[in-house]
Amino acid sequence: TSALPVYTLEEVTKHCSLDNGVWVTYKGEVYDITAFVAMHPGGDKILLAAGGSLEPYWALYAVHEQDHVFEILSEYKIGVLNTESIKKQESVNTLDPYSAEPTRHPALRINSLKPFNAEPPSSILSDNYITPSVIFFKRNHLPVPRVDPETYRLEIEGLPGGVVSLTLNELKSCFPKHTITATLQCAGNRRSEMNTVKQVKGLNWGIAAISNATWSGALLRDVLLHYGFGPEVAAKAQHVQFEGLDKDVTGTAYGASIPLNKAVSEDGDVLLAYEMNGEDLPPDHGYPVRVVVPGIVGARNVKWLGKIVVSEEESKSHWQQNDYKGFSPGTDWDTVDFKSAPAIQELPIQSAITHPAEGTSVDASDGEVTVKGYAWSGGGREVVRVDVSIDGGKTWHVAKLRTGDKGQQAPPPPPGKAWAWTLWEIDVPLPHRAQELEIVCKAVDSSYNMQPDTVAPIWNLRGVLSNAWHRVKVKVNE
Ligand code: HEM
Ligand code: MTE
Ligand code: MO
């Protein structure tokens, strides 16, 4: 049996500051983490738990559920709690900020449960031109906030008339309803391929952190102009910031910003969307209102939108300043200076193979292999060509492009407004006696931007902007 001292909650509670020492409890054990506070990768948020239990905080930041975190903690163990104290803590320790999460479709491949991050199986991703909302990839940084549409208000700051507060009904009835089809892609889409070069930090997304939907709502441009946006504001302001209603334990909301030009341009098509695929936004996708910034990285498409600020500055949020930026393969966590790189906005040209799947096989007797996938580029640049190879890139074939559901080819988008993805397909004859195929795809956009052939030269510590040629190996059955 252990000879460790036994403490009461009262004793632990006294150690709630750097001056008196920082004690915390975890699963009935007591830790003096004073010396660790300055080393904590998550900064001084750790002090929120000072003098009490870690459980309710770690429930919010699942990043702690890893062996290396538990190992660090174990170094600071000084004792155990008495049974009475453990009982007292029970209710707070089982508090689950994720108890009000919506039900999700069982087909989703879960990347992290709390917060919820999931992508559809790639085999069904390209079955529909418009991704059904239930399998649309979901990327949440925090618990899903449940918003009452009656009390919901959208605040707008930074316009000459002062702060505006809009109800959901006002947003829906005072501004024309505008519908666009737009693809959202997470900056971390295809991150798992970067891990094969060298480990990166982030969710291990496959190729399906991308989806396509129709979005309806008021144009941000219309709303800003209505409330007094004009040349005087434009002379000073350069950014439009968005704040979500999802908050972390410190009360900090998810936030991001986009360039003002994109927000107010007639061709920007930035929406304050209240519908997705013809229905109210689902809770996971931002109910009741989200920003849809077509052509721009997913991270700026702020969900559960609570506030818009027209400003001289970019959003101060962690996700605008210290995340979602690209770096050289030579930059590591010891040398990275987030201030030195611009926030990702428009994404580069992208494509991937959704069929056949890696490791499957095709029959030689079929004489050909059907290859399918998606392609998309940021900034409204149209996908003009997709090249497919089945011999690892030695010879190439041009795929058929599709911009609508089967039999409903949409007219080409106006130049610079290709917000939606292109699905592609091709039947490639099988070479005589091939035993294995290395299927490769690469896309070209209207600016003749192309994808890099390999991952290593674009590797970056955060694993974003992963858009190398996509490769899938399959066997050929005799
Ligand atoms: C990240 C340890 C308490 C908030 C981390 C990481 C470690 C760590 C090792 C990096 C994990 C990784 O990326 O692999 C600890 C220990 C704690 C503690 C040993 C207690 C003794 C807390 C508390 C909070 C918190 C109480 C919040 C109230 C965070 C956040 C991150 C983080 C937000 C993510 C930082 C980022 O990704 O940039 N923590 N933590 N931590 N921690 Fe803690
Ligand atoms: N908005 C809020 N309020 N909170 C979030 O966590 N995640 C962002 C963005 N908007 C996020 C958010 C990221 S990183 C992405 S990729 C997209 O939402 C994902 O949108 P989706 O879940 O509708 O696919
Ligand atoms: Mo994202």
Coordinates of C-alpha atoms and ligand atoms in Angstrom, one line a residue:
T1 CA 0.0 0.0 0.0
S2 CA 1.1 3.5 -0.7
A3 CA 2.6 5.7 1.9
L4 CA 1.5 8.9 0.1
P5 CA -0.1 11.6 2.2
V6 CA -3.9 11.9 2.2
Y7 CA -5.4 15.3 1.5
T8 CA -8.8 16.9 1.8
L9 CA -10.3 19.1 -0.9
E10 CA -10.0 22.1 1.4
E11 CA -6.2 21.6 1.5
V12 CA -6.1 21.3 -2.3
T13 CA -8.2 24.4 -2.9
K14 CA -5.7 26.6 -0.9
H15 CA -3.1 25.8 -3.6
C16 CA -4.7 27.8 -6.4
S17 CA -2.1 30.2 -7.5
L18 CA 1.6 30.4 -8.5
D19 CA 2.2 32.2 -5.1
N20 CA 0.7 29.4 -3.0
G21 CA 1.6 26.6 -5.3
V22 CA -0.6 25.1 -8.0
W23 CA -2.3 21.8 -6.9
V24 CA -4.7 19.8 -9.0
T25 CA -6.5 16.5 -8.6
Y26 CA -7.1 13.8 -11.2
K27 CA -8.9 10.5 -10.5
G28 CA -8.6 10.9 -6.8
E29 CA -4.9 11.8 -6.8
V30 CA -3.2 15.0 -5.9
Y31 CA -0.6 16.7 -8.0
D32 CA 1.6 19.8 -7.3
I33 CA 2.1 21.1 -10.8
T34 CA 3.6 24.5 -9.9
A35 CA 6.8 23.8 -11.8
F36 CA 5.0 22.6 -14.9
V37 CA 2.8 25.6 -15.4
A38 CA 5.4 27.6 -17.3
M39 CA 6.1 24.6 -19.5
H40 CA 2.5 23.8 -20.4
P41 CA 2.0 23.7 -24.2
G42 CA -1.5 25.1 -23.8
G43 CA -0.3 28.2 -22.0
D44 CA -1.7 29.6 -18.7
K45 CA -5.2 28.2 -19.3
I46 CA -3.9 25.4 -17.1
L47 CA -4.3 27.8 -14.1
L48 CA -8.1 27.5 -14.5
A49 CA -7.9 24.1 -12.9
A50 CA -5.6 25.3 -10.0
G51 CA -6.9 24.1 -6.7
G52 CA -9.4 21.7 -8.2
S53 CA -9.9 18.8 -10.6
L54 CA -8.5 18.5 -14.1
E55 CA -11.4 16.3 -15.3
P56 CA -13.9 19.0 -16.4
Y57 CA -11.1 20.8 -18.3
W58 CA -9.6 17.8 -19.9
A59 CA -13.2 16.8 -21.0
L60 CA -13.1 20.0 -23.1
Y61 CA -9.5 19.4 -24.4
A62 CA -9.3 15.8 -25.5
V63 CA -5.7 16.5 -26.5
H64 CA -4.8 15.4 -23.0
E65 CA -6.1 11.8 -23.4
Q66 CA -2.6 10.6 -24.5
D67 CA 0.0 8.5 -22.7
H68 CA 2.6 11.2 -22.9
V69 CA 0.3 13.7 -21.0
F70 CA -0.4 11.2 -18.3
E71 CA 3.3 10.5 -17.9
I72 CA 4.0 14.2 -17.4
L73 CA 1.3 14.4 -14.8
S74 CA 2.6 11.4 -12.9
E75 CA 5.9 13.2 -12.3
Y76 CA 4.1 15.7 -10.1
K77 CA 2.1 13.3 -7.8
I78 CA 2.2 14.3 -4.1
G79 CA -0.7 12.4 -2.6
V80 CA -4.2 11.1 -2.7
L81 CA -7.6 12.6 -1.8
N82 CA -9.6 11.2 1.1
T83 CA -12.8 9.3 0.2
E84 CA -15.1 12.0 1.3
S85 CA -13.4 14.5 -1.0
I86 CA -13.6 12.1 -3.9
K87 CA -17.3 11.9 -3.4
K88 CA -17.7 15.6 -3.3
Q89 CA -15.9 16.0 -6.7
E90 CA -18.0 13.4 -8.4
S91 CA -20.6 15.6 -10.0
V92 CA -18.1 18.1 -11.4
N93 CA -15.8 15.4 -12.6
T94 CA -18.5 13.8 -14.7
L95 CA -19.7 17.2 -16.2
D96 CA -19.7 16.7 -19.9
P97 CA -19.7 19.8 -22.0
Y98 CA -20.4 17.5 -24.9
S99 CA -23.7 16.2 -23.5
A100 CA -25.8 18.1 -25.9
E101 CA -24.1 17.0 -29.1
P102 CA -26.4 16.1 -32.1
T103 CA -26.8 12.5 -33.3
R104 CA -24.5 11.7 -36.2
H105 CA -24.7 9.4 -39.2
P106 CA -23.1 6.0 -38.6
A107 CA -21.2 6.1 -41.9
L108 CA -19.0 9.0 -40.7
R109 CA -15.3 8.1 -40.0
I110 CA -14.7 9.7 -36.6
N111 CA -11.4 11.5 -36.2
S112 CA -12.1 12.8 -32.8
L113 CA -15.3 12.5 -30.8
K114 CA -15.0 15.5 -28.4
P115 CA -14.9 17.9 -30.2
F116 CA -16.6 16.1 -33.0
N117 CA -14.5 15.7 -36.2
A118 CA -15.5 13.3 -38.9
E119 CA -15.3 12.6 -42.6
P120 CA -17.4 10.4 -44.9
P121 CA -15.9 7.2 -46.2
S122 CA -14.1 8.2 -49.4
S123 CA -15.9 5.5 -51.3
I124 CA -19.2 7.4 -51.0
L125 CA -17.9 10.9 -51.1
S126 CA -18.2 11.4 -54.8
D127 CA -21.5 9.4 -55.2
N128 CA -23.4 12.7 -55.0
Y129 CA -22.5 16.0 -56.6
I130 CA -24.2 17.7 -53.7
T131 CA -23.0 16.0 -50.5
P132 CA -26.0 15.0 -48.3
S133 CA -25.7 17.1 -45.1
V134 CA -25.6 14.1 -42.8
I135 CA -22.3 12.9 -44.3
F136 CA -20.8 16.3 -45.1
F137 CA -17.5 16.4 -43.2
K138 CA -17.7 17.9 -39.7
R139 CA -15.0 19.9 -38.2
N140 CA -15.7 21.3 -34.7
H141 CA -13.1 22.8 -32.3
L142 CA -15.4 23.0 -29.4
P143 CA -18.8 21.6 -28.2
V144 CA -21.7 22.4 -30.5
P145 CA -23.6 25.4 -29.0
R146 CA -27.4 25.0 -28.9
V147 CA -28.8 28.3 -30.1
D148 CA -32.4 29.4 -29.5
P149 CA -33.6 30.9 -32.8
E150 CA -36.0 33.2 -30.8
T151 CA -33.3 34.9 -28.7
Y152 CA -30.5 34.6 -31.3
R153 CA -29.0 38.0 -32.3
L154 CA -26.3 38.7 -34.9
E155 CA -24.2 41.7 -33.9
I156 CA -22.4 43.8 -36.3
E157 CA -19.6 46.3 -35.2
G158 CA -17.4 48.7 -37.0
L159 CA -20.0 50.5 -39.2
P160 CA -20.8 54.2 -38.9
G161 CA -24.2 53.8 -37.2
G162 CA -22.8 51.9 -34.2
V163 CA -23.5 48.3 -33.1
V164 CA -26.3 46.6 -35.1
S165 CA -28.2 43.7 -33.6
L166 CA -30.2 41.6 -36.0
T167 CA -32.8 38.8 -35.3
L168 CA -32.9 35.7 -37.3
N169 CA -36.2 36.8 -38.8
E170 CA -34.7 40.2 -39.8
L171 CA -31.8 38.5 -41.5
K172 CA -34.2 36.3 -43.4
S173 CA -36.8 38.8 -44.3
C174 CA -34.9 42.1 -44.8
F175 CA -32.4 40.9 -47.3
P176 CA -32.8 39.0 -50.6
K177 CA -32.2 35.2 -50.3
H178 CA -29.2 34.2 -52.4
T179 CA -28.2 30.6 -53.1
I180 CA -24.8 29.3 -54.1
T181 CA -23.3 25.8 -54.5
A182 CA -19.9 25.8 -52.8
T183 CA -17.3 23.3 -51.6
L184 CA -15.8 23.6 -48.2
Q185 CA -12.4 22.1 -47.6
C186 CA -10.5 21.9 -44.3
A187 CA -6.9 23.1 -44.5
G188 CA -6.0 19.7 -43.0
N189 CA -7.7 17.6 -45.7
R190 CA -5.3 14.8 -46.7
R191 CA -3.0 15.5 -43.7
S192 CA -2.5 11.8 -43.1
E193 CA -0.4 11.6 -46.2
M194 CA 2.0 14.2 -44.6
N195 CA 2.4 11.9 -41.6
T196 CA 3.9 9.3 -43.9
V197 CA 6.8 11.7 -44.5
K198 CA 7.2 12.9 -40.9
Q199 CA 4.8 13.2 -38.0
V200 CA 2.7 16.4 -38.1
K201 CA 0.5 17.9 -35.4
G202 CA -3.3 17.7 -36.0
L203 CA -6.3 15.5 -36.8
N204 CA -5.4 12.6 -39.1
W205 CA -7.7 13.5 -42.0
G206 CA -8.0 11.3 -45.0
I207 CA -9.1 12.6 -48.4
A208 CA -12.7 13.5 -47.4
A209 CA -12.3 16.6 -45.2
I210 CA -14.0 18.3 -48.2
S211 CA -17.7 18.3 -49.2
N212 CA -20.1 20.3 -51.5
A213 CA -23.4 21.8 -50.6
T214 CA -25.9 24.4 -51.7
W215 CA -26.1 27.3 -49.2
S216 CA -28.8 30.0 -48.9
G217 CA -28.8 33.2 -47.0
A218 CA -28.3 36.9 -47.1
L219 CA -25.2 38.3 -48.9
L220 CA -22.8 39.7 -46.4
R221 CA -22.3 42.5 -48.9
D222 CA -26.0 43.4 -48.8
V223 CA -26.0 43.4 -45.0
L224 CA -22.9 45.6 -44.6
L225 CA -24.0 48.1 -47.3
H226 CA -27.5 48.3 -45.6
Y227 CA -25.9 49.2 -42.3
G228 CA -23.7 52.0 -43.7
F229 CA -20.7 50.4 -45.2
G230 CA -19.2 52.9 -47.7
P231 CA -16.0 54.6 -48.9
E232 CA -15.3 56.1 -45.4
V233 CA -15.2 52.6 -43.8
A234 CA -13.4 51.1 -46.8
A235 CA -10.7 53.8 -46.5
K236 CA -9.7 52.4 -43.1
A237 CA -10.9 48.9 -42.6
Q238 CA -9.3 45.9 -44.3
H239 CA -10.7 42.9 -42.7
V240 CA -14.1 41.4 -41.6
Q241 CA -13.9 39.4 -38.5
F242 CA -16.3 36.7 -37.4
E243 CA -17.0 35.3 -34.0
G244 CA -18.8 32.0 -33.3
L245 CA -21.1 31.3 -30.3
D246 CA -19.0 28.2 -29.5
K247 CA -16.8 29.0 -26.5
D248 CA -14.0 27.3 -24.6
V249 CA -13.7 27.2 -20.8
T250 CA -12.2 30.7 -20.7
G251 CA -15.1 32.1 -22.6
T252 CA -13.1 32.6 -25.8
A253 CA -15.1 32.1 -28.9
Y254 CA -14.0 30.4 -32.2
G255 CA -13.0 33.3 -34.5
A256 CA -11.6 34.1 -37.9
S257 CA -11.4 36.9 -40.5
I258 CA -11.4 37.4 -44.2
P259 CA -10.1 40.3 -46.3
L260 CA -12.7 43.1 -46.6
N261 CA -12.5 43.0 -50.4
K262 CA -13.7 39.5 -50.5
A263 CA -16.6 40.4 -48.1
V264 CA -17.9 43.4 -50.0
S265 CA -17.0 42.5 -53.6
E266 CA -20.0 42.0 -55.9
D267 CA -18.3 38.8 -57.1
G268 CA -17.4 37.6 -53.6
D269 CA -20.7 35.7 -52.9
V270 CA -20.0 35.6 -49.2
L271 CA -23.2 34.4 -47.5
L272 CA -24.7 34.7 -44.0
A273 CA -26.2 31.3 -44.6
Y274 CA -29.2 30.0 -42.8
E275 CA -29.9 27.0 -45.1
M276 CA -27.8 24.1 -46.2
N277 CA -29.1 21.9 -49.0
G278 CA -32.5 23.5 -48.8
E279 CA -33.1 23.0 -45.1
D280 CA -32.2 24.9 -41.9
L281 CA -28.6 24.5 -41.1
P282 CA -28.0 21.4 -39.1
P283 CA -26.5 22.0 -35.5
D284 CA -23.1 20.6 -36.6
H285 CA -22.9 23.0 -39.5
G286 CA -23.7 26.2 -37.6
Y287 CA -27.4 26.5 -36.8
P288 CA -28.9 29.1 -37.1
V289 CA -26.4 31.1 -39.1
R290 CA -22.9 30.5 -40.5
V291 CA -20.6 32.4 -42.9
V292 CA -20.0 30.7 -46.2
V293 CA -16.9 32.2 -47.8
P294 CA -16.7 30.4 -51.2
G295 CA -13.2 29.7 -52.4
I296 CA -11.7 30.3 -49.0
V297 CA -10.4 27.7 -46.5
G298 CA -13.0 26.0 -44.3
A299 CA -11.6 27.7 -41.1
R300 CA -12.9 31.1 -42.1
N301 CA -16.4 29.8 -42.7
V302 CA -17.5 30.6 -39.1
K303 CA -20.4 28.5 -37.8
W304 CA -22.9 29.6 -35.1
L305 CA -22.1 33.1 -36.1
G306 CA -22.6 35.6 -33.2
K307 CA -20.7 38.7 -34.3
I308 CA -19.3 40.4 -37.3
V309 CA -16.6 43.1 -36.9
V310 CA -15.5 45.3 -39.7
S311 CA -11.9 46.2 -38.7
E312 CA -8.5 47.5 -39.5
E313 CA -7.1 44.3 -38.1
E314 CA -7.4 40.6 -38.7
S315 CA -9.1 38.4 -36.1
K316 CA -7.0 38.1 -33.0
S317 CA -8.2 34.5 -32.5
H318 CA -5.8 31.7 -32.1
W319 CA -7.0 30.1 -35.3
Q320 CA -6.3 33.2 -37.3
Q321 CA -2.9 34.1 -35.7
N322 CA -1.3 30.9 -34.5
D323 CA -2.8 28.1 -36.7
Y324 CA -3.9 27.6 -40.3
K325 CA -0.7 28.9 -41.8
G326 CA 1.8 27.2 -44.1
F327 CA 5.6 26.9 -43.4
S328 CA 8.7 25.5 -45.1
P329 CA 9.5 21.8 -44.6
G330 CA 12.5 23.0 -42.7
T331 CA 10.5 24.8 -40.1
D332 CA 9.9 22.9 -36.8
W333 CA 8.1 23.6 -33.6
D334 CA 11.3 25.1 -32.0
T335 CA 11.8 27.6 -34.8
V336 CA 8.3 28.4 -36.0
D337 CA 7.2 32.0 -35.9
F338 CA 3.6 32.2 -36.7
K339 CA 3.8 36.0 -37.3
S340 CA 6.0 35.4 -40.2
A341 CA 3.4 33.7 -42.4
P342 CA 0.1 34.9 -43.7
A343 CA -3.2 33.3 -42.6
I344 CA -4.4 30.8 -45.2
Q345 CA -7.3 32.2 -47.2
E346 CA -7.7 30.8 -50.8
L347 CA -6.7 27.2 -51.1
P348 CA -4.5 25.7 -53.8
I349 CA -5.6 23.3 -56.5
Q350 CA -6.6 19.9 -55.1
S351 CA -7.8 16.5 -56.4
A352 CA -8.1 13.0 -55.1
I353 CA -9.2 9.5 -56.1
T354 CA -12.3 8.2 -54.4
H355 CA -12.6 5.0 -56.5
P356 CA -11.0 2.4 -56.5
A357 CA -9.9 2.3 -52.9
E358 CA -6.3 1.7 -51.8
G359 CA -5.5 -2.0 -51.5
T360 CA -8.6 -3.3 -53.4
S361 CA -8.3 -5.3 -56.6
V362 CA -9.7 -5.0 -60.2
D363 CA -10.3 -7.9 -62.6
A364 CA -8.0 -8.3 -65.6
S365 CA -11.0 -9.7 -67.5
D366 CA -12.8 -6.3 -67.3
G367 CA -10.1 -5.0 -69.6
E368 CA -10.3 -1.5 -68.0
V369 CA -10.4 0.2 -64.7
T370 CA -12.9 2.9 -63.8
V371 CA -11.3 5.7 -61.8
K372 CA -13.3 8.4 -60.0
G373 CA -12.6 11.4 -57.9
Y374 CA -13.0 15.0 -57.1
A375 CA -11.1 18.2 -58.0
W376 CA -11.4 21.7 -56.7
S377 CA -9.4 24.9 -56.5
G378 CA -9.7 27.9 -54.2
G379 CA -10.4 31.5 -55.1
G380 CA -13.2 30.6 -57.5
R381 CA -10.6 29.2 -60.0
E382 CA -12.3 26.6 -62.2
V383 CA -10.9 23.0 -62.6
V384 CA -10.1 22.9 -66.3
R385 CA -8.5 19.4 -66.5
V386 CA -7.8 16.3 -64.5
D387 CA -5.0 13.9 -65.6
V388 CA -5.1 10.3 -64.6
S389 CA -2.3 7.7 -64.8
I390 CA -2.5 4.0 -63.8
D391 CA 1.3 3.4 -64.2
G392 CA 2.5 5.7 -61.4
G393 CA 2.7 8.8 -63.7
K394 CA 4.5 7.5 -66.8
T395 CA 1.5 7.9 -69.1
W396 CA -1.5 10.0 -68.7
H397 CA -5.2 10.1 -69.7
V398 CA -7.6 13.1 -69.5
A399 CA -10.7 12.4 -67.3
K400 CA -14.3 13.4 -68.1
L401 CA -15.4 16.3 -65.8
R402 CA -18.8 16.6 -64.2
T403 CA -20.2 19.7 -62.5
G404 CA -23.7 18.4 -61.5
D405 CA -25.5 15.2 -60.6
K406 CA -25.7 12.6 -63.3
G407 CA -27.5 14.0 -66.3
Q408 CA -27.6 17.4 -64.9
Q409 CA -24.4 19.0 -66.0
A410 CA -24.5 22.6 -64.7
P411 CA -23.5 25.4 -67.1
P412 CA -19.9 26.5 -66.6
P413 CA -19.6 29.1 -63.7
P414 CA -18.8 32.7 -64.6
P415 CA -15.0 33.3 -64.6
G416 CA -13.6 33.4 -61.1
K417 CA -16.7 32.1 -59.5
A418 CA -16.2 28.3 -59.7
W419 CA -17.1 27.8 -56.0
A420 CA -18.1 24.1 -56.4
W421 CA -16.0 21.1 -56.9
T422 CA -15.8 19.1 -60.2
L423 CA -16.3 15.3 -60.1
W424 CA -14.4 13.3 -62.7
E425 CA -14.4 9.9 -64.0
I426 CA -12.5 7.8 -66.6
D427 CA -12.2 4.2 -67.8
V428 CA -8.6 3.4 -68.5
P429 CA -7.6 0.3 -70.5
L430 CA -5.6 -2.2 -68.4
P431 CA -2.1 -2.7 -69.7
H432 CA -1.3 -6.3 -70.8
R433 CA -0.3 -8.5 -67.9
A434 CA -0.2 -5.7 -65.3
Q435 CA -0.2 -7.2 -61.8
E436 CA -0.4 -4.0 -59.8
L437 CA -1.6 -0.5 -60.7
E438 CA -0.4 2.8 -59.2
I439 CA -3.3 5.1 -60.0
V440 CA -2.4 8.8 -59.8
C441 CA -4.5 11.9 -60.4
K442 CA -3.6 15.6 -60.7
A443 CA -5.8 18.6 -61.6
V444 CA -5.2 21.9 -63.3
D445 CA -7.1 25.1 -62.6
S446 CA -8.0 28.1 -64.7
S447 CA -4.7 29.8 -63.7
Y448 CA -2.8 26.7 -64.8
N449 CA -1.9 26.0 -61.2
M450 CA -1.0 22.3 -60.8
Q451 CA -0.5 20.0 -57.9
P452 CA 3.0 19.1 -56.7
D453 CA 4.0 15.5 -57.5
T454 CA 5.1 14.4 -54.1
V455 CA 4.4 15.3 -50.4
A456 CA 7.9 15.8 -49.0
P457 CA 8.6 19.2 -50.6
I458 CA 5.3 20.6 -49.2
W459 CA 5.5 18.9 -45.8
N460 CA 4.8 21.4 -43.0
L461 CA 4.7 21.0 -39.2
R462 CA 0.9 21.5 -39.0
G463 CA 0.1 19.3 -42.0
V464 CA -2.0 21.8 -43.9
L465 CA -2.3 22.4 -47.7
S466 CA -1.6 18.8 -48.5
N467 CA -2.3 18.6 -52.2
A468 CA 0.3 16.4 -53.8
W469 CA -0.7 14.1 -56.6
H470 CA -3.0 11.5 -55.1
R471 CA -1.8 7.9 -55.5
V472 CA -3.8 4.7 -54.9
K473 CA -2.3 1.2 -55.4
V474 CA -4.6 -1.7 -56.5
K475 CA -4.0 -5.3 -57.5
V476 CA -5.0 -6.8 -60.8
N477 CA -6.7 -10.3 -60.5
E478 CA -5.7 -12.6 -63.3
Ligands
HEM1 C1 -2.0 21.0 -24.6 C2 -0.3 18.9 -20.6 C3 -3.8 21.1 -18.0 C4 -5.4 23.3 -22.0 C5 -1.3 20.2 -23.7 C6 -0.2 19.3 -24.1 C7 0.3 18.8 -23.0 C8 -0.5 19.3 -21.9 C9 1.4 17.8 -22.9 C10 0.2 19.1 -25.5 C11 -0.5 17.9 -26.1 C12 -0.1 17.5 -27.5 O1 -0.3 18.4 -28.4 O2 0.3 16.4 -27.7 C13 -1.1 19.3 -19.5 C14 -1.0 18.9 -18.2 C15 -1.9 19.5 -17.4 C16 -2.7 20.3 -18.3 C17 0.1 17.9 -17.7 C18 -2.2 19.5 -16.0 C19 -1.3 19.1 -15.1 C20 -4.6 21.8 -18.8 C21 -5.8 22.6 -18.5 C22 -6.2 23.2 -19.6 C23 -5.3 22.9 -20.7 C24 -6.4 22.6 -17.1 C25 -7.4 24.1 -19.9 C26 -8.1 24.7 -19.0 C27 -4.6 22.9 -23.0 C28 -4.8 23.3 -24.4 C29 -3.8 22.6 -25.1 C30 -3.1 21.8 -24.2 C31 -5.9 24.3 -24.9 C32 -3.7 22.7 -26.7 C33 -2.6 23.7 -27.0 C34 -2.3 23.7 -28.5 O3 -2.7 22.8 -29.2 O4 -1.7 24.7 -29.0 N1 -1.5 20.2 -22.4 N2 -2.2 20.2 -19.6 N3 -4.4 22.0 -20.2 N4 -3.6 22.0 -22.9 FE1 -2.9 21.1 -21.3
MTE2 N1 -16.8 27.8 -36.8 C1 -16.9 27.7 -35.5 N2 -17.7 28.6 -34.9 N3 -16.3 26.8 -34.8 C2 -15.5 25.9 -35.4 O1 -14.9 25.0 -34.8 N4 -14.5 25.1 -37.6 C3 -14.0 25.7 -38.8 C4 -15.1 26.2 -39.7 N5 -16.0 27.1 -38.9 C5 -15.3 26.0 -36.8 C6 -16.0 27.0 -37.5 C7 -13.2 24.7 -39.7 S1 -11.6 24.5 -39.3 C8 -13.8 24.2 -40.8 S2 -12.9 23.2 -41.8 C9 -15.2 24.4 -41.1 O2 -15.9 25.2 -40.2 C10 -15.9 23.0 -41.2 O3 -17.3 23.2 -41.5 P1 -18.3 22.0 -41.5 O4 -18.2 21.4 -40.1 O5 -19.6 22.6 -41.8 O6 -17.8 21.0 -42.5
MO3 MO -10.6 23.2 -40.9

